[in-house]
Every structure is written in structure tokens, then in C-alpha cells.
mmCIF file of C-alpha atoms in Angstrom:
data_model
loop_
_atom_site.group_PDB
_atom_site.id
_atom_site.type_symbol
_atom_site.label_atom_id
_atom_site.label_comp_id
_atom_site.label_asym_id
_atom_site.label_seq_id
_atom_site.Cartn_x
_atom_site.Cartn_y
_atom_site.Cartn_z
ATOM 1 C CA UNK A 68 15.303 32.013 10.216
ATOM 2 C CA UNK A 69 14.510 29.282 7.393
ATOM 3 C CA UNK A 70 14.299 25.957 9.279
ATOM 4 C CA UNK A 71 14.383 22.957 7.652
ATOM 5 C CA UNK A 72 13.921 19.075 9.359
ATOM 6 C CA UNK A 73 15.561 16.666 7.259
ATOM 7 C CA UNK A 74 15.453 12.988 7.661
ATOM 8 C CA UNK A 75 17.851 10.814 5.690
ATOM 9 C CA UNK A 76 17.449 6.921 4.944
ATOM 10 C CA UNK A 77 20.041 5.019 3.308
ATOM 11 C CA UNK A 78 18.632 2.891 0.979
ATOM 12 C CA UNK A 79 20.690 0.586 -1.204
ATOM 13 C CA UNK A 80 23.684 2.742 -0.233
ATOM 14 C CA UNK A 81 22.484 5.940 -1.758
ATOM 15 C CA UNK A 82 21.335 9.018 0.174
ATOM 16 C CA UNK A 83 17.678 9.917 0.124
ATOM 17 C CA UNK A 84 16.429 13.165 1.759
ATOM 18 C CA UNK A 85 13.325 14.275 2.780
ATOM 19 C CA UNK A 86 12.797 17.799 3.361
ATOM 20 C CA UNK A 87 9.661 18.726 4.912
ATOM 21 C CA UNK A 88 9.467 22.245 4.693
ATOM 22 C CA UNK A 89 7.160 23.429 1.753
ATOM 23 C CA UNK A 90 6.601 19.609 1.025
ATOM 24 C CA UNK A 91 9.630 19.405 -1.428
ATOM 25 C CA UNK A 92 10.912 15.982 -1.575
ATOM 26 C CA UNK A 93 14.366 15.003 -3.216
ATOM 27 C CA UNK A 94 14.332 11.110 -4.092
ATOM 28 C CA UNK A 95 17.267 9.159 -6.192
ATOM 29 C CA UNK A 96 16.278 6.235 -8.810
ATOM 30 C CA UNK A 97 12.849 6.255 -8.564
ATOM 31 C CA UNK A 98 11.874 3.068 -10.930
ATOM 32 C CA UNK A 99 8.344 3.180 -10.658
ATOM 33 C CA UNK A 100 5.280 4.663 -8.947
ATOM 34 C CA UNK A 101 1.836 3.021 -8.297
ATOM 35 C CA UNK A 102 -1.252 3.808 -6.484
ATOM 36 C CA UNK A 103 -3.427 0.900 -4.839
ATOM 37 C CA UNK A 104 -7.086 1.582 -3.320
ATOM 38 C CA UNK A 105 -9.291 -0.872 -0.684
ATOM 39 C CA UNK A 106 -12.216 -0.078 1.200
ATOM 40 C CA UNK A 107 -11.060 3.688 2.634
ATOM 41 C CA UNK A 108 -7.232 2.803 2.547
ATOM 42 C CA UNK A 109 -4.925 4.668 0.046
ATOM 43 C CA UNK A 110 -1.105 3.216 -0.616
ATOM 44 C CA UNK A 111 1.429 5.231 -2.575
ATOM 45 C CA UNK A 112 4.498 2.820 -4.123
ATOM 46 C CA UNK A 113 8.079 3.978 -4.922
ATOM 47 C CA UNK A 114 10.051 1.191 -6.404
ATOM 48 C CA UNK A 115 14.024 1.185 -5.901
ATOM 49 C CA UNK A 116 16.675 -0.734 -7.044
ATOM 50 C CA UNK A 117 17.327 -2.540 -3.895
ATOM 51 C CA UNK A 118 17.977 -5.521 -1.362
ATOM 52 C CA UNK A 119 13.813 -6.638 -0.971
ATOM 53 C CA UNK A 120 13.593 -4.191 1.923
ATOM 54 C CA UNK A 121 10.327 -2.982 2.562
ATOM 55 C CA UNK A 122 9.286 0.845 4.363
ATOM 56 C CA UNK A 123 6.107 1.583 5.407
ATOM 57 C CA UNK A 124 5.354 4.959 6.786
ATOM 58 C CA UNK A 125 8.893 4.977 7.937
ATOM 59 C CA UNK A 126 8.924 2.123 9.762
ATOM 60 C CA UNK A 127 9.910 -1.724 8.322
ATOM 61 C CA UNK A 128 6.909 -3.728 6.840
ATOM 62 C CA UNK A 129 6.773 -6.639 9.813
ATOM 63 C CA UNK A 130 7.049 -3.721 12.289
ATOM 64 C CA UNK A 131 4.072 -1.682 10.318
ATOM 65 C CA UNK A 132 1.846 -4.901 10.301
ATOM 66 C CA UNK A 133 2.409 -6.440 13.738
ATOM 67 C CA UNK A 134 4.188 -9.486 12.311
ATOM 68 C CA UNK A 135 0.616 -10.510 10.969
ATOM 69 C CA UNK A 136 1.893 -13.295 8.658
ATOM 70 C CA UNK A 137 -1.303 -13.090 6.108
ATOM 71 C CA UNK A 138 -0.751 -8.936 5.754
ATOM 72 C CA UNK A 139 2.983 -9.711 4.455
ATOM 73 C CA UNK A 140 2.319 -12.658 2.647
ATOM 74 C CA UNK A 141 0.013 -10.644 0.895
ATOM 75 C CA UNK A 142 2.089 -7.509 0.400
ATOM 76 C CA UNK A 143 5.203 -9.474 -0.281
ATOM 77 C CA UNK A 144 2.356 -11.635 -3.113
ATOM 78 C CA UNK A 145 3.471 -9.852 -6.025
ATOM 79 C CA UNK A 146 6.864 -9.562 -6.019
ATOM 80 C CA UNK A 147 7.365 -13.672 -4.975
ATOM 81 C CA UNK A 148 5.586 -14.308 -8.316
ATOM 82 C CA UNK A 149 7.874 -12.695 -10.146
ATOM 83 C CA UNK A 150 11.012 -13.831 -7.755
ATOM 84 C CA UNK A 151 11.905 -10.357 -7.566
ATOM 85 C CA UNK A 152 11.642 -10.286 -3.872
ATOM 86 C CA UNK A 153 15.838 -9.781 -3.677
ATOM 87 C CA UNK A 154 15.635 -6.663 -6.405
ATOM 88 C CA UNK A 155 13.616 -3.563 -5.302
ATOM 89 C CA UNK A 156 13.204 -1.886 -2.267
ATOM 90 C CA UNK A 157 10.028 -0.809 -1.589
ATOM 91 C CA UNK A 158 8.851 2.620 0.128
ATOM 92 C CA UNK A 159 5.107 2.379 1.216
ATOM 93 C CA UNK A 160 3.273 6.168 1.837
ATOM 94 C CA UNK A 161 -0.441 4.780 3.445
ATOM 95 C CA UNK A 162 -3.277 6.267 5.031
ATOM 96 C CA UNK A 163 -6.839 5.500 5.800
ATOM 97 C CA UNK A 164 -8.389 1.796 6.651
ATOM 98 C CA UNK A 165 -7.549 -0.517 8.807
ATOM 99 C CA UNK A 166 -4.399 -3.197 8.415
ATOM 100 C CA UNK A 167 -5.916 -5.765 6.294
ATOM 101 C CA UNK A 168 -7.089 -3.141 3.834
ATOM 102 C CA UNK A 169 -4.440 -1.482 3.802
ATOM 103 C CA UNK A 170 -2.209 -4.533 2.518
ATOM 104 C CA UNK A 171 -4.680 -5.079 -0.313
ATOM 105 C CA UNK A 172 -3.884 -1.791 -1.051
ATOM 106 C CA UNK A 173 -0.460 -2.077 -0.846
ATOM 107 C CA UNK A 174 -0.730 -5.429 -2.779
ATOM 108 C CA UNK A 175 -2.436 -3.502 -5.562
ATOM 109 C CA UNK A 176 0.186 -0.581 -5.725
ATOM 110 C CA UNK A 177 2.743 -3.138 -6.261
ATOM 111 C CA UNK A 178 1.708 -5.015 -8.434
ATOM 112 C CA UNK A 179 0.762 -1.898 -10.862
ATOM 113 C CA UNK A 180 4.178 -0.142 -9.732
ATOM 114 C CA UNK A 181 5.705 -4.146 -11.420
ATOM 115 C CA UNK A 182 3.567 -3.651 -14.592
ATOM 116 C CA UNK A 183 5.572 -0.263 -15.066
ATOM 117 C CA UNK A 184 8.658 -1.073 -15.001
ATOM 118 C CA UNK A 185 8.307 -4.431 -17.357
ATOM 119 C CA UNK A 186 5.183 -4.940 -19.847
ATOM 120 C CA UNK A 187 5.687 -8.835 -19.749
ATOM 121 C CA UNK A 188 4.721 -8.623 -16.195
ATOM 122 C CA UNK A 189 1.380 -8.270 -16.701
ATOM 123 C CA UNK A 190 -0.156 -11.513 -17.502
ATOM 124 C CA UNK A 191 1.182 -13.283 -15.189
ATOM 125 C CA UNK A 192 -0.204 -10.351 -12.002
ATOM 126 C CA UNK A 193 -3.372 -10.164 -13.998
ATOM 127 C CA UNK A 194 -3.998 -13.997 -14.052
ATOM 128 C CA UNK A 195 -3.309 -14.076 -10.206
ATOM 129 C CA UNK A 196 -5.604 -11.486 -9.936
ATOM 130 C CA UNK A 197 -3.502 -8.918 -8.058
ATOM 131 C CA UNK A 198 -4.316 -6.491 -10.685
ATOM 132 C CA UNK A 199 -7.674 -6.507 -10.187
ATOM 133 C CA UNK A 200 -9.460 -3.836 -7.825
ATOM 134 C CA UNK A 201 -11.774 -4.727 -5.309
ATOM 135 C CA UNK A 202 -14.253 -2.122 -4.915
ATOM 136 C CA UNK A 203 -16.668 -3.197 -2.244
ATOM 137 C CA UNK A 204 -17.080 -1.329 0.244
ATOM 138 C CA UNK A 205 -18.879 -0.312 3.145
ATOM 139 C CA UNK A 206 -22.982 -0.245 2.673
ATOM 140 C CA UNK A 207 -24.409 3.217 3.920
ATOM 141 C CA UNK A 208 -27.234 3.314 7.064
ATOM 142 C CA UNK A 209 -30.450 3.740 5.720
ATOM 143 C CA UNK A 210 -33.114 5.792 7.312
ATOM 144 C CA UNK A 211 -35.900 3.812 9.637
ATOM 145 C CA UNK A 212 -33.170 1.053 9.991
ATOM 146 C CA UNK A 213 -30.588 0.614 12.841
ATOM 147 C CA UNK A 214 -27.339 -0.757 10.579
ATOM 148 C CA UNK A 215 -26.979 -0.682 6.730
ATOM 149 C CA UNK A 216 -29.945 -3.764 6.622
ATOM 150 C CA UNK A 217 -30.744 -4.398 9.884
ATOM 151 C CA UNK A 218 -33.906 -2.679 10.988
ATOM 152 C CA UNK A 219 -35.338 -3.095 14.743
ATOM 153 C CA UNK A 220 -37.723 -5.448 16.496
ATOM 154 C CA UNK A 221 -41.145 -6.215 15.056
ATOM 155 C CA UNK A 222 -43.296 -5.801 17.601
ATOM 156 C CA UNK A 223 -47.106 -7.191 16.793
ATOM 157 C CA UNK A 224 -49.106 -4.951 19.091
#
């Protein structure tokens, strides 16, 4: 027998299913995609027509980020430049990282998912910055040393 778990959101009043089996997913008014990267964290951004709702992994942004004011300042960065904060929903897919990074990440996807949907969006993002990707990232351990630069105790004798 064919079973298939479905979970259903409504979001801005329209019916959006997920169907898990065979990874098929069914999604209404998709505006825009975008893809943000920081240190090992990886967000995926779907941009609805919406209320300014936020969805991270299925749960609501505060909720995802522990009520961590800077993480949703900094998610929510983008869209207050623009005042569109009131227009799109946003559904957040994330893995890898830690909270912080992740936001920049999610910061990122946004504001790329923004430049999509309306070319005169992108000087203001890109003079803010939010365009920009920050690529450092962890340094690797190097042989004879204990930590990426710190190497162990000189002893004299």
C-alpha cells in the first residue's frame, strides 16, 4: 500500500502541500528562490506573496532563533530596507552551522531571493552590503601544532 505523509500550511490563505514520499513537493506562487552560504551553514529561500511571516524549518523565525534579537534583526535586515517587511512570506529550508551563521545565511538568501523579483533592488542591498558573501571560514589544524596556529609549550631543555 502507497503511503503518503502530507503536511499542509496555510500560508496567505492558500493551500501548500508537502508530500514527502519520493521527495515531490507541490508549492503555489513561488516569487522567488535564493540560496545564502556562511561558514558551514546552507539556507534555501522561497518568497510568497504574504503577511511578513517568516518559517524556518517548519517552525516560526523567533521560535527557530531563541528570540535572539541580533539573529532576527539580521534576518529581518533586508526586507526593512526595502519596507517590504508586510509583503512576502518567507519559507526558510537550513542546515549546517550554528545560529549566528545560519542568519547570515539566511540574510544572504534574502536579500538575493529580493534582487529577483525587482532589478532596482539591487543597489540599495549591495550598498548595505547584504549582497556580499562572507567567505571566511574555519582555518584547518596543521600538523606538529595543537589548534589551527597554536603549537605547544617551548620547553628550553
Amino acid at each position: 500500500m502507497l503511503y503518503l505523509e502530507c503536511f499542509t500550511f496555510f500560508i496567505y490563505s492558500q493551500l501548500v502541500i508537502y508530500l514527502r514520499q519520493g521527495g515531490y513537493t507541490l508549492s503555489i506562487n513561488i516569487l522567488a528562490k535564493g540560496t545564502g552560504r556562511r561558514k558551514s551553514a546552507i539556507a534555501q529561500i522561497k518568497l510568497i506573496k504574504g503577511t511578513g511571516e517568516f518559517s524556518i524549518n517548519g517552525k516560526p523565525g523567533v521560535l527557530y532563533m531563541q528570540e535572539n534579537p541580533a539573529s532576527i534583526l539580521a534576518i529581518q535586515a533586508p526586507l526593512e530596507l526595502l519596507r517590504l517587511q508586510k509583503t512576502y512570506n518567507t519559507i526558510v529550508t537550513v542546515q549546517g552551522g550554528g545560529l549566528i551563521g545560519q542568519a547570515e545565511a539566511i540574510k544572504l538568501g534574502i536579500a538575493r531571493a529580493l534582487c529577483d523579483i525587482e532589478k532596482s533592488y539591487r543597489p540599495s542591498l549591495k550598498t548595505k552590503g547584504y549582497l556580499t558573501r562572507d567567505s571566511r571560514c574555519k582555518e584547518r589544524k596543521k600538523y606538529g601544532l595543537k589548534k589551527a596556529r597554536k603549537a605547544p609549550q617551548f620547553s628550553k631543555r
